[in-house]
mmCIF file of C-alpha atoms in Angstrom:
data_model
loop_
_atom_site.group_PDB
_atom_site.id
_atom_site.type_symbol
_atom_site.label_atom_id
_atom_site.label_comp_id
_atom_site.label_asym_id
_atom_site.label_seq_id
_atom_site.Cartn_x
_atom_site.Cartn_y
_atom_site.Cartn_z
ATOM 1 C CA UNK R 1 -30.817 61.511 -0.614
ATOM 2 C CA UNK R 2 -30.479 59.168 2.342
ATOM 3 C CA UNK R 3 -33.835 58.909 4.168
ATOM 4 C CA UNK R 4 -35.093 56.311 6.929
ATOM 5 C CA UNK R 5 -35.595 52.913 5.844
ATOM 6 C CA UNK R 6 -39.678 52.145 5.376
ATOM 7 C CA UNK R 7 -40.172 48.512 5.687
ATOM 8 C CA UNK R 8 -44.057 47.262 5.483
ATOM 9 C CA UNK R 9 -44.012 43.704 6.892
ATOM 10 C CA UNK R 10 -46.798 40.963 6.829
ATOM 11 C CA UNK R 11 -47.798 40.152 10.404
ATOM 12 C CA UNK R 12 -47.824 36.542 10.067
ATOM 13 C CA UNK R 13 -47.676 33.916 10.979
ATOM 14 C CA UNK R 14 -45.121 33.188 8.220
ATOM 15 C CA UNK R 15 -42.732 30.234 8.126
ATOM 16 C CA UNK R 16 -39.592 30.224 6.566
ATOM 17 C CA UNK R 17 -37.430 27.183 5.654
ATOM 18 C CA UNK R 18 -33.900 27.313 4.888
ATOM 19 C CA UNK R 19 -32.336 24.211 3.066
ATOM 20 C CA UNK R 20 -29.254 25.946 0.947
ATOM 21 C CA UNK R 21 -26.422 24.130 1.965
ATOM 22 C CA UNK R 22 -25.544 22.295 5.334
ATOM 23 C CA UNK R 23 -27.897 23.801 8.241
ATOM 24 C CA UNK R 24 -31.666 22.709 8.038
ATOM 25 C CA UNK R 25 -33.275 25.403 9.669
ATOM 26 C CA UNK R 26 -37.125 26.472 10.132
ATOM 27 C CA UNK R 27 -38.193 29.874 12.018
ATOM 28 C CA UNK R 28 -41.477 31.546 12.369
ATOM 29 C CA UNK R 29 -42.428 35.209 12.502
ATOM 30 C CA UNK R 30 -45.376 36.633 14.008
ATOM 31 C CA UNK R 31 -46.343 40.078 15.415
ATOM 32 C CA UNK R 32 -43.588 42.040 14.328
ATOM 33 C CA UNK R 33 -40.902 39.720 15.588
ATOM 34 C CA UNK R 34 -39.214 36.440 15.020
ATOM 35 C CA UNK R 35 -40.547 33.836 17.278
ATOM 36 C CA UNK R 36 -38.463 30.954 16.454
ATOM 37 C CA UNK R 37 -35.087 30.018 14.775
ATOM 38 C CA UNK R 38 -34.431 26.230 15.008
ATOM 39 C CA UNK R 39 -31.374 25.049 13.420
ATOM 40 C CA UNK R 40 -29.784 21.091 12.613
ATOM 41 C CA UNK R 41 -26.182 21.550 11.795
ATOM 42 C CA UNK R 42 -24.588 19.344 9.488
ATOM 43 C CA UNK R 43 -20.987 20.344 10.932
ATOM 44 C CA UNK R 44 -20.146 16.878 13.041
ATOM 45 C CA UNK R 45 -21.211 15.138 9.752
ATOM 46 C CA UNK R 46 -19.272 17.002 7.209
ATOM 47 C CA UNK R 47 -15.903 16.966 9.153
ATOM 48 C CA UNK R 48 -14.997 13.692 8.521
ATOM 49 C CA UNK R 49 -14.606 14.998 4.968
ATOM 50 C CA UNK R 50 -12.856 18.604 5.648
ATOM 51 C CA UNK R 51 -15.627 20.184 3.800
ATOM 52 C CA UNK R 52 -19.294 19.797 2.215
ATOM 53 C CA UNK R 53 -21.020 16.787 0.571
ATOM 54 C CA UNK R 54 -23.852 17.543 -1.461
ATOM 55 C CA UNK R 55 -25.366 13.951 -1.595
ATOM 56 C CA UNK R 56 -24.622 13.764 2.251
ATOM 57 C CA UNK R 57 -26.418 17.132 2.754
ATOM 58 C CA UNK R 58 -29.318 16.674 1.089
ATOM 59 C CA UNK R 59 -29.991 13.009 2.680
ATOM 60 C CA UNK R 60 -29.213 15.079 5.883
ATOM 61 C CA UNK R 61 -31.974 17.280 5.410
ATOM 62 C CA UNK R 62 -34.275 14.821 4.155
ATOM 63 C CA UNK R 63 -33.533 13.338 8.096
ATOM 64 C CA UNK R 64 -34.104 16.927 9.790
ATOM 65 C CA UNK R 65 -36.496 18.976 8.266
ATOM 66 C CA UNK R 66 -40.105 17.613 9.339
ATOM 67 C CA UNK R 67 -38.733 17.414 13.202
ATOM 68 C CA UNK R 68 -37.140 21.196 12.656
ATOM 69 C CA UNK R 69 -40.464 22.093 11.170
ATOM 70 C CA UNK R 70 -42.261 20.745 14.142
ATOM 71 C CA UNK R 71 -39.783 22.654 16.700
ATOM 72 C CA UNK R 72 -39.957 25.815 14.889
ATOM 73 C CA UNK R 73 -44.047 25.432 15.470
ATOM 74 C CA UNK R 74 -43.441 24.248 18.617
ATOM 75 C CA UNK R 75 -41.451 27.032 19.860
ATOM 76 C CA UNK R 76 -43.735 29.959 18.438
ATOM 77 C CA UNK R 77 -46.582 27.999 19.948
ATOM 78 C CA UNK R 78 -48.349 27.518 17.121
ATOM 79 C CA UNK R 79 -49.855 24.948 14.674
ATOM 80 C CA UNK R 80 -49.619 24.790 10.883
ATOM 81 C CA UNK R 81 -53.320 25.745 10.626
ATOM 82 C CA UNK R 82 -52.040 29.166 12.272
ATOM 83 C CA UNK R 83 -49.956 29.895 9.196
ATOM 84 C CA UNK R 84 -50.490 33.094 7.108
ATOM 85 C CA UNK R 85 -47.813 31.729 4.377
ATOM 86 C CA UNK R 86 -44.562 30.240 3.567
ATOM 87 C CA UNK R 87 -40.722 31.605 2.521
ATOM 88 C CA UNK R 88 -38.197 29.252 1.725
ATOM 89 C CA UNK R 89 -35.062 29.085 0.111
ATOM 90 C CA UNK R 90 -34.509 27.981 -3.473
ATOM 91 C CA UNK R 91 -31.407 29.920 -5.076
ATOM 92 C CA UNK R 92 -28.546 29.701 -4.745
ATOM 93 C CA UNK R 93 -27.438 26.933 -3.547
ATOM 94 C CA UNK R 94 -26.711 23.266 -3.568
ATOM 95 C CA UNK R 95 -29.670 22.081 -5.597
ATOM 96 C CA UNK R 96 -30.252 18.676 -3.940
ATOM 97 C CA UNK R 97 -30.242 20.788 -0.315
ATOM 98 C CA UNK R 98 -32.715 23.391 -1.795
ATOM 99 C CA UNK R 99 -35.069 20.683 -3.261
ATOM 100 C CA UNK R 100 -35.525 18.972 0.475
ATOM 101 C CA UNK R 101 -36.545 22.695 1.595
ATOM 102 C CA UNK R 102 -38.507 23.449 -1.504
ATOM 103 C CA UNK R 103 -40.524 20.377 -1.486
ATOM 104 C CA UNK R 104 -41.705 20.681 1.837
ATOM 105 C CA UNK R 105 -42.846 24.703 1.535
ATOM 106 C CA UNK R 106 -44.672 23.436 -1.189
ATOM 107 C CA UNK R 107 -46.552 20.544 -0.074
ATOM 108 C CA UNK R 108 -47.147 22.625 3.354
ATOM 109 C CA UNK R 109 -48.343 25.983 1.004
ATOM 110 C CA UNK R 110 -50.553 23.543 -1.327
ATOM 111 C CA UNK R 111 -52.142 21.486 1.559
ATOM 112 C CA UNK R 112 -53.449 24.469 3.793
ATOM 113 C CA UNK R 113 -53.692 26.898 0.548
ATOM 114 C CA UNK R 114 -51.592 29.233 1.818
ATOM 115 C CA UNK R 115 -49.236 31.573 -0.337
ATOM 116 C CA UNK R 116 -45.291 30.940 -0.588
ATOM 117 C CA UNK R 117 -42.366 33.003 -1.157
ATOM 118 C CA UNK R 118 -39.558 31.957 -3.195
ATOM 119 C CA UNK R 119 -36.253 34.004 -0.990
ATOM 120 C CA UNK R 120 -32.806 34.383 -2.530
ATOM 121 C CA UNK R 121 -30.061 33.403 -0.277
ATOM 122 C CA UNK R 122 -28.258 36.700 -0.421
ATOM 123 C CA UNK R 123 -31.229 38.387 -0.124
ATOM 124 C CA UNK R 124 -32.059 36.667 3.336
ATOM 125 C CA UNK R 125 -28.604 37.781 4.362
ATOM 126 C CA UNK R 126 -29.019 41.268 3.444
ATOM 127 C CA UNK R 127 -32.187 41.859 5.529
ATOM 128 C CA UNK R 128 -30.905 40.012 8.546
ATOM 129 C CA UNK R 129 -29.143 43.045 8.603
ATOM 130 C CA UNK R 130 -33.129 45.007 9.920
ATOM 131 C CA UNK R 131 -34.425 41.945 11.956
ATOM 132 C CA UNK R 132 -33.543 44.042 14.820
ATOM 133 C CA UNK R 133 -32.081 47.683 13.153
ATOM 134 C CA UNK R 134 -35.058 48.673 10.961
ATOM 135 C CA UNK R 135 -34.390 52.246 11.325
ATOM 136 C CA UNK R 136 -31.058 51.907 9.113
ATOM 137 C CA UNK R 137 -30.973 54.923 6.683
ATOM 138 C CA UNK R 138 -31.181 54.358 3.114
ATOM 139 C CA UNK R 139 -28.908 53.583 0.981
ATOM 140 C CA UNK R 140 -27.325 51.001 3.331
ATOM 141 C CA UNK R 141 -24.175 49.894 2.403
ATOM 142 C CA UNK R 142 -23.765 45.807 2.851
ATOM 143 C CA UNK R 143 -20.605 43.568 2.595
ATOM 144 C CA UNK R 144 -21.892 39.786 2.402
ATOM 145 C CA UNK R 145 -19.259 37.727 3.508
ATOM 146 C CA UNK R 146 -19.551 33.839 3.256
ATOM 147 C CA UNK R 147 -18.052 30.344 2.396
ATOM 148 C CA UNK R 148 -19.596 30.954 -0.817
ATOM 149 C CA UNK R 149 -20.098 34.467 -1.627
ATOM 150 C CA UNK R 150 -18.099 38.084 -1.150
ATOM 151 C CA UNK R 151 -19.800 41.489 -2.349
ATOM 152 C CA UNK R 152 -20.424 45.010 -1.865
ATOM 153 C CA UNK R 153 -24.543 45.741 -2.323
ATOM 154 C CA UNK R 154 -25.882 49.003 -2.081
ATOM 155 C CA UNK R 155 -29.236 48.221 -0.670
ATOM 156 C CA UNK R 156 -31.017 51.386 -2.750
ATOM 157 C CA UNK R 157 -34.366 50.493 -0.806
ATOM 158 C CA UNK R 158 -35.941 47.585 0.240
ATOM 159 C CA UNK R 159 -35.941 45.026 -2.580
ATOM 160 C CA UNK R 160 -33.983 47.122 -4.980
ATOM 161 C CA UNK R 161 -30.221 46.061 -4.832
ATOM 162 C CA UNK R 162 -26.903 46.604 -6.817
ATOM 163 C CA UNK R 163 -24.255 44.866 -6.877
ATOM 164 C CA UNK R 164 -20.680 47.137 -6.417
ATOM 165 C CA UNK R 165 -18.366 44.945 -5.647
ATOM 166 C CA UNK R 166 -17.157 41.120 -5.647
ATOM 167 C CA UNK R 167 -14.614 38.471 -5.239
ATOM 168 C CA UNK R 168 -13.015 37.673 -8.264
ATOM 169 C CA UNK R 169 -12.357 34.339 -6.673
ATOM 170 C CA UNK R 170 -12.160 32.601 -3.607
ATOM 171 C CA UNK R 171 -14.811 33.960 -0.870
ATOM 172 C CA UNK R 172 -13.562 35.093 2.442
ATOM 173 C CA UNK R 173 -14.706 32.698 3.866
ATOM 174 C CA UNK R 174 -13.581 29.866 1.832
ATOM 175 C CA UNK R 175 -10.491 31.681 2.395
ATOM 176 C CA UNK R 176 -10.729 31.245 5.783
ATOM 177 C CA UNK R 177 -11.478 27.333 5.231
ATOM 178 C CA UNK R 178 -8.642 26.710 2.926
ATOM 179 C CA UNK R 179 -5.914 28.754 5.437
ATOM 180 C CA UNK R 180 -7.140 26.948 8.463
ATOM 181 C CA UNK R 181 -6.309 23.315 6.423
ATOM 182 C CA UNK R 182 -3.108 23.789 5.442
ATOM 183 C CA UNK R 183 -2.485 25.187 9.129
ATOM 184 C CA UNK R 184 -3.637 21.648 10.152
ATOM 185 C CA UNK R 185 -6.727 23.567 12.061
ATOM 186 C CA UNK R 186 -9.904 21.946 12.325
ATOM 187 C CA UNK R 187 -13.053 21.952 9.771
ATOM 188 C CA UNK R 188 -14.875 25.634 9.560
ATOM 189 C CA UNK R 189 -11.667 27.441 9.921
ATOM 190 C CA UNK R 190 -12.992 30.988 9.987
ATOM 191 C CA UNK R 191 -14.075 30.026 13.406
ATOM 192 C CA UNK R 192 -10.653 27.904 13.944
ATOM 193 C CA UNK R 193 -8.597 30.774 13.080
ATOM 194 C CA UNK R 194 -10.313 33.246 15.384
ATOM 195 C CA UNK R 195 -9.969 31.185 18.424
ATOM 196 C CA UNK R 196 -6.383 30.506 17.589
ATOM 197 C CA UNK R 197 -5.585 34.112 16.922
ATOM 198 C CA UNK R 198 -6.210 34.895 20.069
ATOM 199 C CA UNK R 199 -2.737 36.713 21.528
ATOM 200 C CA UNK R 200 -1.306 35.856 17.952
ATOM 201 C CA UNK R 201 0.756 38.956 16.518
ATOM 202 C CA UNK R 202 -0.733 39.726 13.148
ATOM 203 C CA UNK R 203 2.439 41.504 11.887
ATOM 204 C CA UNK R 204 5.046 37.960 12.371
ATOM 205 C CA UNK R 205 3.684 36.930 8.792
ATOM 206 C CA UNK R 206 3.502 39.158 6.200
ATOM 207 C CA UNK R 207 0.183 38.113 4.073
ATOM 208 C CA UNK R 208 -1.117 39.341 0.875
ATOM 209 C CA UNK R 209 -4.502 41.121 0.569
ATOM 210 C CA UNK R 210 -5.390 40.728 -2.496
ATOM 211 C CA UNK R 211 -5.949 43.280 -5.543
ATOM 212 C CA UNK R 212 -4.860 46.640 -5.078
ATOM 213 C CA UNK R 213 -5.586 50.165 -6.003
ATOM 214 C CA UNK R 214 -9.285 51.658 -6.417
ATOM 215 C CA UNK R 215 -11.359 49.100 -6.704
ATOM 216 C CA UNK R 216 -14.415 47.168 -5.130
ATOM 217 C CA UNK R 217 -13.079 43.935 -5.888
ATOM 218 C CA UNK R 218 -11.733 41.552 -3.740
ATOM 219 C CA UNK R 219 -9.353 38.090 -4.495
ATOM 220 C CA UNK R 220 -8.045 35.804 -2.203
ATOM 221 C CA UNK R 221 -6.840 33.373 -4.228
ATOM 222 C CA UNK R 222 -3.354 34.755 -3.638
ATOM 223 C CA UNK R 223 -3.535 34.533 0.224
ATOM 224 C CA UNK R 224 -4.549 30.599 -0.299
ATOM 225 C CA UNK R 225 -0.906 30.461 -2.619
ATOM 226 C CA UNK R 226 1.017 32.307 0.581
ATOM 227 C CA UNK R 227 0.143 30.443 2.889
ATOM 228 C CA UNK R 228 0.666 26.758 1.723
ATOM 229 C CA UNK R 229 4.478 28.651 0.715
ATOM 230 C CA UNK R 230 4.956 29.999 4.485
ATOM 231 C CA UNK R 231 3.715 25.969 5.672
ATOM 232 C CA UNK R 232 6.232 25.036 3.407
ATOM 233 C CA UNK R 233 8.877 27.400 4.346
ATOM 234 C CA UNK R 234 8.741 27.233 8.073
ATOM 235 C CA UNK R 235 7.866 23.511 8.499
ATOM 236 C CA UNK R 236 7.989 22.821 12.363
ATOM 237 C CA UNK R 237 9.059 26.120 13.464
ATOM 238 C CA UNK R 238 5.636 27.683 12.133
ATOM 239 C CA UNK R 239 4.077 29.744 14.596
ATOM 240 C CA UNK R 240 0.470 28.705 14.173
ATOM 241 C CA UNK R 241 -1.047 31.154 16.268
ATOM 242 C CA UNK R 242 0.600 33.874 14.892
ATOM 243 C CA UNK R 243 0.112 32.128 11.639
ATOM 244 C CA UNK R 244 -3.838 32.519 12.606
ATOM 245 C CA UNK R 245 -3.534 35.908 13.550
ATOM 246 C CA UNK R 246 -1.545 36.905 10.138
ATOM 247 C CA UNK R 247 -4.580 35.108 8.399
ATOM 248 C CA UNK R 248 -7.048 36.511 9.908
ATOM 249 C CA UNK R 249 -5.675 39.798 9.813
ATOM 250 C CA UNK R 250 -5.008 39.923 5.927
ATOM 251 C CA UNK R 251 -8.678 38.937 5.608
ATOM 252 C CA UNK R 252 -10.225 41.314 7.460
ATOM 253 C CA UNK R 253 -8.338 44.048 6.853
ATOM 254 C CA UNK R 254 -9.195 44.579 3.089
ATOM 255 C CA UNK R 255 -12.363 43.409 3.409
ATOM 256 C CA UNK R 256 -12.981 45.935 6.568
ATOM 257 C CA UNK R 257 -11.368 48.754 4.412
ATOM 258 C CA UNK R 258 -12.349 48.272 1.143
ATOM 259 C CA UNK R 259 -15.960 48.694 2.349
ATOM 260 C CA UNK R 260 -15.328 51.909 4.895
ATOM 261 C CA UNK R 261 -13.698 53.559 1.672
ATOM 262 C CA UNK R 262 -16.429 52.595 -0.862
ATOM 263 C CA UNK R 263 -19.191 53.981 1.766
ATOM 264 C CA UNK R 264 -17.006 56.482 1.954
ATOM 265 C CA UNK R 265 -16.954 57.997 -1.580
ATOM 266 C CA UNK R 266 -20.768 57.235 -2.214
ATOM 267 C CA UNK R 267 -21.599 59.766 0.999
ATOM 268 C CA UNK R 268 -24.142 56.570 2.220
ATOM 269 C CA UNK R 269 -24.840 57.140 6.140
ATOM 270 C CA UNK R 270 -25.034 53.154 7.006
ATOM 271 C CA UNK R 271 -22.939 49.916 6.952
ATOM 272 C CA UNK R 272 -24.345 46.276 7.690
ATOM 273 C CA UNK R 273 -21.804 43.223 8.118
ATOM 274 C CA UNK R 274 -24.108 39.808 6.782
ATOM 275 C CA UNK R 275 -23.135 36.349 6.511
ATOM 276 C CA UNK R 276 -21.037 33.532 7.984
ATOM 277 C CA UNK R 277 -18.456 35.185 8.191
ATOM 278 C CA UNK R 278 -20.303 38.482 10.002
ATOM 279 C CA UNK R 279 -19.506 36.292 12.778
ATOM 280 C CA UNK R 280 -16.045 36.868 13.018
ATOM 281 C CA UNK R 281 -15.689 39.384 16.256
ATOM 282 C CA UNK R 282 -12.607 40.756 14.467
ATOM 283 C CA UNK R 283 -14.118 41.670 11.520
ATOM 284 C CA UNK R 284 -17.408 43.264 12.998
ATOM 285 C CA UNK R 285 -15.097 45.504 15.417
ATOM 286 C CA UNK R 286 -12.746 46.744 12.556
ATOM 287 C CA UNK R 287 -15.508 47.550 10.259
ATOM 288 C CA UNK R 288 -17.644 49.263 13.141
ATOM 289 C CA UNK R 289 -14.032 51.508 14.183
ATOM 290 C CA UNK R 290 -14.242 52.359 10.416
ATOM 291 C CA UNK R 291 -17.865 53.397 10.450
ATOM 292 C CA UNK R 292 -17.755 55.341 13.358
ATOM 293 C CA UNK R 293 -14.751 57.557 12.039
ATOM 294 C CA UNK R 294 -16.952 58.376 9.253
ATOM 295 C CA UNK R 295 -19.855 58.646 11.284
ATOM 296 C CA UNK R 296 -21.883 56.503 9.528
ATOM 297 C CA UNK R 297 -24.654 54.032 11.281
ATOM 298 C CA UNK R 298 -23.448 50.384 11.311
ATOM 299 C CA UNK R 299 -25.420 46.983 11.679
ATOM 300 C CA UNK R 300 -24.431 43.492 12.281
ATOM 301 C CA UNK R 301 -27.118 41.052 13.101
ATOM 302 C CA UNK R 302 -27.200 39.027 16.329
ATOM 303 C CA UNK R 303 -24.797 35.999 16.145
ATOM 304 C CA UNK R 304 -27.867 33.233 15.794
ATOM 305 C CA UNK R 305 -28.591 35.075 12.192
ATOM 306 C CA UNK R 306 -25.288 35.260 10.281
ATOM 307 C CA UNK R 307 -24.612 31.533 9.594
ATOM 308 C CA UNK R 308 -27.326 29.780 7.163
ATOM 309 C CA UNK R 309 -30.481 30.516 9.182
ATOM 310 C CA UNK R 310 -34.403 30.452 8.633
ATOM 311 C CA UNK R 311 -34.920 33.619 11.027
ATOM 312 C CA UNK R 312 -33.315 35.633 7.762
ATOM 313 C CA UNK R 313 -36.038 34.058 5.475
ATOM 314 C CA UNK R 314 -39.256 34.086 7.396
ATOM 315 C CA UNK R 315 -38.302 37.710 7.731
ATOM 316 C CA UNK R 316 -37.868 38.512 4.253
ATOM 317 C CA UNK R 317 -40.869 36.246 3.327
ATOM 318 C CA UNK R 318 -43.000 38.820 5.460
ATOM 319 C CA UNK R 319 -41.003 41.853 3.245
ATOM 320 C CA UNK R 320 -42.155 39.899 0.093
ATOM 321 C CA UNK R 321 -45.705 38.693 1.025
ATOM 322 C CA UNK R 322 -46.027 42.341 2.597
ATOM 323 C CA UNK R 323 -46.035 43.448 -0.898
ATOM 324 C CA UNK R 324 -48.597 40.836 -1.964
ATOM 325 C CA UNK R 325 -46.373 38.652 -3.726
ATOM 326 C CA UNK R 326 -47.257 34.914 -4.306
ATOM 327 C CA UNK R 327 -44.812 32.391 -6.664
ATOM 328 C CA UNK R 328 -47.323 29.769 -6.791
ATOM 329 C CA UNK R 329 -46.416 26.123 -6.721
ATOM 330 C CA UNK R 330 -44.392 26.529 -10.890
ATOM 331 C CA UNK R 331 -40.831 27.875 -9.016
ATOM 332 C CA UNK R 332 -37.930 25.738 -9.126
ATOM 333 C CA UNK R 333 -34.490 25.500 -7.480
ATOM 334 C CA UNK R 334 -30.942 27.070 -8.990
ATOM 335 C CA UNK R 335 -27.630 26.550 -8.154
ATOM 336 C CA UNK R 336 -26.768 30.090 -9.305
ATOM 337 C CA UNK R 337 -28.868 32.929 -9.302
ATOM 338 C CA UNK R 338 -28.433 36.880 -9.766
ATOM 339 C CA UNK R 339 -29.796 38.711 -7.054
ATOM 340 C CA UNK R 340 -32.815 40.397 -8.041
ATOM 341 C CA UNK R 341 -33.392 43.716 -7.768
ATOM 342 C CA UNK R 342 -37.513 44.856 -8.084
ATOM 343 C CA UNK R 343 -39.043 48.507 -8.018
ATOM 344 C CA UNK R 344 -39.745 48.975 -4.627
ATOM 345 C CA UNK R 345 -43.496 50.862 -4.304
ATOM 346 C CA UNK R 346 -42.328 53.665 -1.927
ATOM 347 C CA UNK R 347 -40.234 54.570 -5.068
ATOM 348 C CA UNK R 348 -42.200 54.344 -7.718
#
């Protein structure tokens, strides 16, 4: 049975540090709220390219993260002796970008003896989702959209998640990446494609949406295929913001529906939008006009916490140190990582 979400969070001061992939990012949460959220994009540097480089990330972070360490103190008004403990970062991800992040929580946790948190990625993104909406009912239903990752979790309680639904290949938002560059759009095309789908008819260009039928899958890899044909087939005459629009609009649509009909036939009473791509202004108004015809609570965090952030960390740090949990100074960093699912107290 649904029931309000109980959340028991350490006061802080806790730090988190987010290294994953191309934002080096530090935040700080204290009394119930998060103080700070200091972010060092990597996106001028990675353009050049048309997409990430892991060597050029993780020398980029090795640049970034004591000063964004210092303005996410800073900013809180606070001092490192202030700390209460640590969260960072360390699966999944790229593994030279986590170790920058890693090493630092640890030398910070082992100098001042305080405790640290080792925070999966996807597990940051799904409680961005309460930074600001802790009253969400459980079971919350969450689509995590990202350049890296696409699934359905049914957020059971906090710290006790299962996995419904996934992509089967591309991510939605590498699908957004990969549309916007053979549309000749700029690097980060989700965000590309949204401001050139602005007046663009979504119907001129028939897209595909992937897998069909009843299922909580998703694929893109098809949409990739369609549009490099329609590129090819309309050459010059291309309409490229209704070309945008078309994109854009095959995207969000499945991913929009898919999720209104899964919460739909599990009876759960809230929906939260995380991720990069929880961003996208199209996507959060479809799936909220699909929540609200089934009358069902829905939650998209505040723009500054769906890209890679450290707000989402710090905060579920203070979830995980709430609980009294400490992973020492013995952790290490993963590439790829299941997203783990624990007993949560209030449970049993």
């Amino acid at each position: 049975m649904a029931g309000a979400a109980a959340l028991s969070l350490h006061p802080g001061p806790i730090l988190g540090i987010e290294t994953s992939c191309d934002e080096t990012s530090a935040a700080v949460w204290a009394d119930g709220e998060i103080r700070s959220n200091v972010v060092a994009s990597q996106i001028a540097l990675h353009r050049q390219w048309g997409g990430v480089v892991p060597e050029a990330a993780a020398r980029a972070h090795v640049e970034s993260v004591v000063p964004v360490l210092e303005a996410a103190l800073s900013e809180a008004g606070l001092s490192v002796g202030d700390l209460k403990g640590v969260a960072v970062t360390n699966r999944p991800g790229l593994v030279g970008a986590l170790n920058v992040g890693v090493t630092a929580a640890k030398t910070l946790a082992s100098f001042h003896g305080l405790p640290i948190c080792a925070v999966h990625h996807i597990e940051g993104h799904l409680l961005s989702a309460f930074i600001e909406h802790r009253e969400l009912p459980m079971p919350t239903l969450a689509l995590v959209v990202s350049g890296g990752h696409t699934e359905l979790v049914l957020i059971r309680a906090f710290g006790r998640y299962e996995v419904l639904g996934e992509t089967l290949d591309d991510a939605a938002g590498e699908a957004f990446d990969k549309s916007a560059r053979l549309l000749g759009l700029v690097f980060l095309g989700g965000r590309a494609i949204q401001v050139r789908d602005t007046g663009g008819s979504p119907e001129r260009y028939r897209l595909p949406q992937g897998l069909e039928g009843d299922t909580r899958n998703f694929s893109f890899s098809g949409l990739k295929t369609a549009v490099m044909r329609l590129v090819d087939q309309e050459g010059d005459s291309l309409d490229l913001t209704d070309a945008a629009a078309s994109v854009q609009h095959a995207i969000v649509s499945v991913l929009a529906d898919r999720t209104a009909r899964t919460a739909e036939d599990l009876g759960v009473r809230a929906v939260a939008l995380v991720g990069g791509v929880a961003a996208n202004q199209a996507l959060r108004d479809r799936l909220a006009m699909r929540c609200a015809r089934l009358g069902a609570a829905f939650s998209a965090p505040a723009m500054e916490y769906c890209t890679d952030n450290a707000a989402m960390i710090a905060f579920a740090g203070a979830f995980r140190l709430g609980r009294g949990e400490d992973d020492g100074r013995e952790f290490d960093v993963h590439s790829n990582a299941e997203l783990p699912s624990v007993t949560s107290p209030a449970s049993g």
